[in-house]
Coordinates of C-alpha atoms in Angstrom, one line a residue:
X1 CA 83.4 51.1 69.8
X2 CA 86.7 52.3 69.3
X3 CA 85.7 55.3 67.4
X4 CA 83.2 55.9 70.4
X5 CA 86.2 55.6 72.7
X6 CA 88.3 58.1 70.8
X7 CA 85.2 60.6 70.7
X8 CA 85.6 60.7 74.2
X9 CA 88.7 61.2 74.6
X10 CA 89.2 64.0 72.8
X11 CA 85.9 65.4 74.2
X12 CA 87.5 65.3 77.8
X13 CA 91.1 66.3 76.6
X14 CA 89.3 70.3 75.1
X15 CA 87.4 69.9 78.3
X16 CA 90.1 69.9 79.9
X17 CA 92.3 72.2 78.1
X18 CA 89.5 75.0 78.2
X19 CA 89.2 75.1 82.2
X20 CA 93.0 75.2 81.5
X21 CA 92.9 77.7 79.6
X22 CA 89.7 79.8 81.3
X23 CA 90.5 83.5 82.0
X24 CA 90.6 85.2 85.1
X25 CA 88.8 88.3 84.8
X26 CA 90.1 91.4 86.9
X27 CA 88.7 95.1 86.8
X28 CA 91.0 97.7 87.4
X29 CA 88.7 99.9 89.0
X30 CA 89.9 104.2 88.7
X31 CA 88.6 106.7 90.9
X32 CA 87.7 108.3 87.2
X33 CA 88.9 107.6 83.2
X34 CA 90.7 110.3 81.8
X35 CA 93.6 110.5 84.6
X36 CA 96.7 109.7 83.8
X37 CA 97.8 108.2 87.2
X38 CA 95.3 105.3 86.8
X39 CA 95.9 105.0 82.7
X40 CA 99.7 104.6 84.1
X41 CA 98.5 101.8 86.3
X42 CA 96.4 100.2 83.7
X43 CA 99.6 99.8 82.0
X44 CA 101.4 98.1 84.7
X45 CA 97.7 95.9 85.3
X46 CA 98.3 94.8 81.2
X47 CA 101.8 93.8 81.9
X48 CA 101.4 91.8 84.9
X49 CA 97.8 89.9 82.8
X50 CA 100.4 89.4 79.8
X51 CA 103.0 87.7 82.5
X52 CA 100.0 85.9 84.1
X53 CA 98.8 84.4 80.9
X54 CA 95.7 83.5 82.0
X55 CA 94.3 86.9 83.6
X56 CA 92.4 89.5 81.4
X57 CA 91.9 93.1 83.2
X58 CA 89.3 94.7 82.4
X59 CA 90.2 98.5 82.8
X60 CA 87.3 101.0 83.9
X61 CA 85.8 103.6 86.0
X62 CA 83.4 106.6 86.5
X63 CA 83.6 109.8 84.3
X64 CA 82.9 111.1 87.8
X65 CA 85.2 111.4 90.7
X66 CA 82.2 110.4 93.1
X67 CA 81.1 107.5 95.2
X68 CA 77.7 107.3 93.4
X69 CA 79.2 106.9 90.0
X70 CA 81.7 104.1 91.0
X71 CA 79.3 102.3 93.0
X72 CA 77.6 102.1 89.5
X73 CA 80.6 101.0 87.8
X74 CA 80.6 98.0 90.6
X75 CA 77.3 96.6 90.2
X76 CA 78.1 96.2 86.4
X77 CA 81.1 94.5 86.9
X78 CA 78.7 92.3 89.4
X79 CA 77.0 91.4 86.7
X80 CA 79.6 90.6 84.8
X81 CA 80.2 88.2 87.0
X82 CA 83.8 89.1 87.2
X83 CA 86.4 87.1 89.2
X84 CA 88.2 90.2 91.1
X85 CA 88.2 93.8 91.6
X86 CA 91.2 96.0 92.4
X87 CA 89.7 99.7 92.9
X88 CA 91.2 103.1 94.0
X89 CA 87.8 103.9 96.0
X90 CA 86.3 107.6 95.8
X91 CA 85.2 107.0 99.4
X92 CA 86.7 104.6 101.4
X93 CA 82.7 103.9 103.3
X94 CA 80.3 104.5 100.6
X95 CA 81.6 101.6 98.3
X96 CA 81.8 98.7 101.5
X97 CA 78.0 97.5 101.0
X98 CA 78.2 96.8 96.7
X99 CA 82.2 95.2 97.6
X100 CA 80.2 93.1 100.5
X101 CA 78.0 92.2 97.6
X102 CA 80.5 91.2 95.0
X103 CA 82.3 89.1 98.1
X104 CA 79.3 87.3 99.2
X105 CA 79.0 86.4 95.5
X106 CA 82.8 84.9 95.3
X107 CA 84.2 88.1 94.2
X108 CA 87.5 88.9 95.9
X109 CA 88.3 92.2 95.9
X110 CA 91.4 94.5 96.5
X111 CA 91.5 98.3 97.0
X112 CA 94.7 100.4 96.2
X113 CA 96.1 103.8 96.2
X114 CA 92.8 105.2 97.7
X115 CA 91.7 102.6 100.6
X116 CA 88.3 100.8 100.9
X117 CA 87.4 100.3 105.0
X118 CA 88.2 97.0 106.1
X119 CA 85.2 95.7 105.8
X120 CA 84.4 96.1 102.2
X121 CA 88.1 94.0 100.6
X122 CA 90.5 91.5 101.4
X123 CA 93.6 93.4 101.1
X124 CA 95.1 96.9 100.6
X125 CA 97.9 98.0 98.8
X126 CA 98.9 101.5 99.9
X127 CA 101.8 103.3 97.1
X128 CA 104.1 104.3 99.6
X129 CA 104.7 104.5 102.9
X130 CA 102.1 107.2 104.2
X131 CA 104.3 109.0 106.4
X132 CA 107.0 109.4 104.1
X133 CA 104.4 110.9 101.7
X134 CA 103.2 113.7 104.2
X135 CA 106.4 114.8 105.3
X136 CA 107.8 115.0 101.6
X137 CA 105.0 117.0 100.5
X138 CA 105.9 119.8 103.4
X139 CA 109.2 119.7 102.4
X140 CA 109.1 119.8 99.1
X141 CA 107.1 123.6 100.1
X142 CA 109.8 124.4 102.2
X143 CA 112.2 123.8 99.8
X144 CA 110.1 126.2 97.4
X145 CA 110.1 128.6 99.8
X146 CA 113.7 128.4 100.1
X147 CA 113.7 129.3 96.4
X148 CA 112.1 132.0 96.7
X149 CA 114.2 133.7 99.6
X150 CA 111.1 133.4 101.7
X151 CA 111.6 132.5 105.9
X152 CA 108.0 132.3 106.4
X153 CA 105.7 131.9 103.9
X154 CA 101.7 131.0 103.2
X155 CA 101.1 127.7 101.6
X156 CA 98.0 125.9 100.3
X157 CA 96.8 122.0 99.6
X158 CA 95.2 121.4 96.6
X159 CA 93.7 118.2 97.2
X160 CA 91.6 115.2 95.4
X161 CA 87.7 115.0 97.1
X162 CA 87.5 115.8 100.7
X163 CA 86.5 111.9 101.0
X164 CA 89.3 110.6 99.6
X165 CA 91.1 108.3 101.4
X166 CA 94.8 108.5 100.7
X167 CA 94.8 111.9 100.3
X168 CA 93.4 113.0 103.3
X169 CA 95.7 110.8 105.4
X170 CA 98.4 112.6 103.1
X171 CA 97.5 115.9 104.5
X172 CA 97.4 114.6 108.3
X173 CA 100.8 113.4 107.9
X174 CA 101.3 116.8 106.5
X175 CA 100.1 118.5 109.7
X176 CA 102.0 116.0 112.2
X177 CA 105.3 117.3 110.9
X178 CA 104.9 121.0 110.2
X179 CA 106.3 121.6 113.8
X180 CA 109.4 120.6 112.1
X181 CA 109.1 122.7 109.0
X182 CA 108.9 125.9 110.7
X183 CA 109.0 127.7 107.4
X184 CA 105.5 126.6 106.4
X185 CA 102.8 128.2 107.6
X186 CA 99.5 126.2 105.6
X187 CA 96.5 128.2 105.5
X188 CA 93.8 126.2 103.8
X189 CA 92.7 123.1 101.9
X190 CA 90.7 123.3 98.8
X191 CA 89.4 120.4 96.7
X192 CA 89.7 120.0 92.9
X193 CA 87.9 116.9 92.9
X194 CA 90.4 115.4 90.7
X195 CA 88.4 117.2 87.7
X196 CA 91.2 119.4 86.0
X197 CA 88.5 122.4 85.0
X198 CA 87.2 122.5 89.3
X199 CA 90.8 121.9 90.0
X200 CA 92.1 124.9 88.4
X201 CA 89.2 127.2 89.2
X202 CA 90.0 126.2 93.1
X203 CA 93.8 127.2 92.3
X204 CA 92.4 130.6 91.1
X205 CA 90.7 131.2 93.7
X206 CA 93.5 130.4 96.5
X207 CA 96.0 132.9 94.4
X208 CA 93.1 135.4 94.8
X209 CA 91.9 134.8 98.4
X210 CA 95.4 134.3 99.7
X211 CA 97.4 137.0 98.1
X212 CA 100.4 136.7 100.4
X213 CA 100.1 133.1 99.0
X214 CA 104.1 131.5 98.4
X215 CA 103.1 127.7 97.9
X216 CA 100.7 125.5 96.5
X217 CA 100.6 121.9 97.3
X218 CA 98.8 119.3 95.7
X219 CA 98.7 115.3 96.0
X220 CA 96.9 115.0 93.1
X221 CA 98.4 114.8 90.2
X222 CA 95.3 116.1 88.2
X223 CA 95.6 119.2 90.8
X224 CA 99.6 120.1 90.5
X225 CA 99.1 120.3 86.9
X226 CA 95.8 122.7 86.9
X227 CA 97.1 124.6 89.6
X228 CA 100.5 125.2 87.8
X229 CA 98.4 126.2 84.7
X230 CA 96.9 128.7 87.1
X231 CA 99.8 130.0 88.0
X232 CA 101.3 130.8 85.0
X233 CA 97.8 132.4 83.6
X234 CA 97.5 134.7 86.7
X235 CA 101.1 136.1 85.9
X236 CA 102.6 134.6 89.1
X237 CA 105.4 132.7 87.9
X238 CA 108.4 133.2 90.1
X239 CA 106.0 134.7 92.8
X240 CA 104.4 131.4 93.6
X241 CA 105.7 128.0 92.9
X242 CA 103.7 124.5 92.3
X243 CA 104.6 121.2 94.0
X244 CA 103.2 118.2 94.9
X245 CA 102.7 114.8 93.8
X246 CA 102.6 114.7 89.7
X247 CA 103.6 112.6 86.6
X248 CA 107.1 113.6 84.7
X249 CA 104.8 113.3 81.4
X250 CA 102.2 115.4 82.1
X251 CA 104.4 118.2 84.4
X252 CA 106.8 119.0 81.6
X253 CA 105.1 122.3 80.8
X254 CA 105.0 123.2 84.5
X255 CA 108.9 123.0 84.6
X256 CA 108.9 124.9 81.3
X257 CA 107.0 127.6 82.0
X258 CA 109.0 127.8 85.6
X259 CA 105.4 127.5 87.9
X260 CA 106.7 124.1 89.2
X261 CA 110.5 123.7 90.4
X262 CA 110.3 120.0 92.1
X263 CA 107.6 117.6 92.8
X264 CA 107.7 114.1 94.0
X265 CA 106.3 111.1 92.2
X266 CA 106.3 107.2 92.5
X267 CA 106.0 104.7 89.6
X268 CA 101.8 103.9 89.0
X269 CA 102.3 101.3 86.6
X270 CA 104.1 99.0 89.5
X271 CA 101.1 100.1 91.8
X272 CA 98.7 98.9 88.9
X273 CA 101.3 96.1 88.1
X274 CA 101.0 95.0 91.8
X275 CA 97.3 95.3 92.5
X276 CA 96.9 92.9 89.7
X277 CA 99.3 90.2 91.3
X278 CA 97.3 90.8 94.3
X279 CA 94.1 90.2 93.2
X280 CA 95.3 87.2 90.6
X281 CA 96.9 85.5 94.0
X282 CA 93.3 86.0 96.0
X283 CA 91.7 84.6 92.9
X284 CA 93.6 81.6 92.7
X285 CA 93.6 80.5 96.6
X286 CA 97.9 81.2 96.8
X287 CA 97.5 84.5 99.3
X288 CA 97.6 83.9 102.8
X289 CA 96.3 86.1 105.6
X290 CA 99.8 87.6 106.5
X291 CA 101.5 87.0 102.9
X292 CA 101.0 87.4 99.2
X293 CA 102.9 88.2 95.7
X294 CA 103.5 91.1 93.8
X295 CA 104.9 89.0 91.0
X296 CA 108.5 90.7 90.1
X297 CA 108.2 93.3 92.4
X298 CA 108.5 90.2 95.8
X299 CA 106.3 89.7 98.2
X300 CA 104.0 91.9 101.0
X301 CA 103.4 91.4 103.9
X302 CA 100.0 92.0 105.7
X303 CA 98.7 92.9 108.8
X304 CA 95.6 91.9 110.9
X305 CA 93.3 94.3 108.6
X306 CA 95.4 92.8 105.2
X307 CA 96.7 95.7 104.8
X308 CA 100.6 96.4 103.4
X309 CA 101.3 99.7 105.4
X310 CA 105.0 100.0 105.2
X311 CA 105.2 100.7 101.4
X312 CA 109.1 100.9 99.8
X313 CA 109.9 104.3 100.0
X314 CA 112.0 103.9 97.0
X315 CA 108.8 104.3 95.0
X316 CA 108.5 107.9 95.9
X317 CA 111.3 109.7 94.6
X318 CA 111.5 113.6 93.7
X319 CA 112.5 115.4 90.6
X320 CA 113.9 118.1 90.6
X321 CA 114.3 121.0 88.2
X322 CA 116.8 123.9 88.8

């Protein structure tokens, strides 16, 4: 009997230690693999599982920067039966009926950098404060116009998909404050798709359809790197300059080569960092509707739609190269 009793006991006691010990399984959903931005915030996603202790991320996305291959990605991770998502969305509508799935099944799901509509998550974690990203990108081209002794000059945006949710907002906020920027006269926007091969093929074609072009500005980071490559190969250094959003790792040849003079940047391992804390706190019942944790980084708070829209503007900072 007593050996019976004992048996049970330490039956219960690794029952108990394994629901202790059960992982909490969150995918790191990219808009595509192969971009440094999101392998950035993968880090910052490992980092805040390792803190955690009990969270695994599960890193992944298309090889496609398109609504059709993510939604693919989703219904896998569906099957996984994962406990969270946390995705940068292609296109903030086309993903809402698979993320209605996954939340119907007990899924909770977060979207970051690149919104999902309301209706497809429970919160939103936007990089910075939208605004503040618009107007830096303008005058980050006035400032390159500056540089190149120009009052008045042509400017392009090189952007991400034309269904891309942060970066289109980007480019409104753009146009609300151009008024100001009286130097910057923006011509067109092209689309790279966040594919470095389209992205630079786009960038030739701007320096060849625009020839009086001074500027090119892109939000992608993919983008400011293909289109300073593009620069440098159609002998327009000093003529036209590159700016943008971009990575310090991946824009040193840029600055090298003098196609790039400043660009502005914010830290995507504390995005992917925070997006995991977010969806951890979902998982585990400790968000509230107007409040939940970022782990080091403090606290957000959310509005009616859960989303965080006044992002610390210290995360966008510029660097600059003279």
């Amino acid at each position: 009997m007593k050996t019976k009793t004992s048996l049970i006991l330490t039956v219960a006691a690794l029952a108990l230690s394994g629901s202790a010990l059960a992982e909490v399984k969150i995918a790191l959903v990219a808009k595509s693999l192969g971009n440094g931005f999101f392998e950035a915030a993968n880090v910052g996603a490992q980092q805040a599982a390792k803190e955690l202790g009990d969270v695994k991320v599960i890193y992944t996305g298309p090889t496609t920067t398109t609504a059709e291959a993510q939604i693919d990605v989703l219904n896998g991770l569906i099957a996984q039966g994962v406990d969270a998502i946390a995705i940068s969305a292609n296109d903030p509508d086309a993903v809402v009926p698979v993320l209605k799935k996954a939340m119907q099944r007990g899924i909770k799901v977060v979207s970051w950098d690149s919104g999902v509509a309301p209706a497809g998550r429970q919160i939103h974690l936007n990089p910075s404060n939208n605004a503040l990203i618009g107007e830096t990108n303008v005058k980050l081209a006035a400032d390159a116009l500056q540089a190149l002794n120009v009052e008045k000059g042509e400017v392009a945006v090189l952007s991400a998909t034309p269904t891309s949710t942060n970066q289109n907002i980007w480019i409104e906020e753009m146009k609300k404050v151009l008024p100001q920027y009286p130097s910057v006269q923006l011509v067109t926007v092209a689309y790279g798709d966040d594919l470095s091969d389209k992205s630079y093929r786009e960038a030739v074609g701007l320096l060849k359809s625009y020839p009086d072009l001074k500027v090119i500005v892109s939000p992608s980071s993919v983008g400011i790197v293909a289109a300073a490559q593009a620069v440098k190969d159609q002998g327009k250094i000093g003529k036209v300059y590159v700016t943008g959003l971009g990575l310090p790792s991946e824009m040193a040849g840029a600055i090298k080569s003098g196609a790039s003079k400043s660009f502005a940047i914010w830290n995507p391992i504390d995005l992917g960092y925070a997006a995991t804390y977010l969806a951890d706190d979902l998982v585990k019942g400790t968000a509230t509707k107007t409040e939940a944790s970022m782990g080091k980084l403090g606290k957000v708070k959310l509005d009616a739609e859960g989303e965080w829209r006044d992002g610390q503007a210290v995360c966008l900072r510029c660097e600059q190269h003279r």
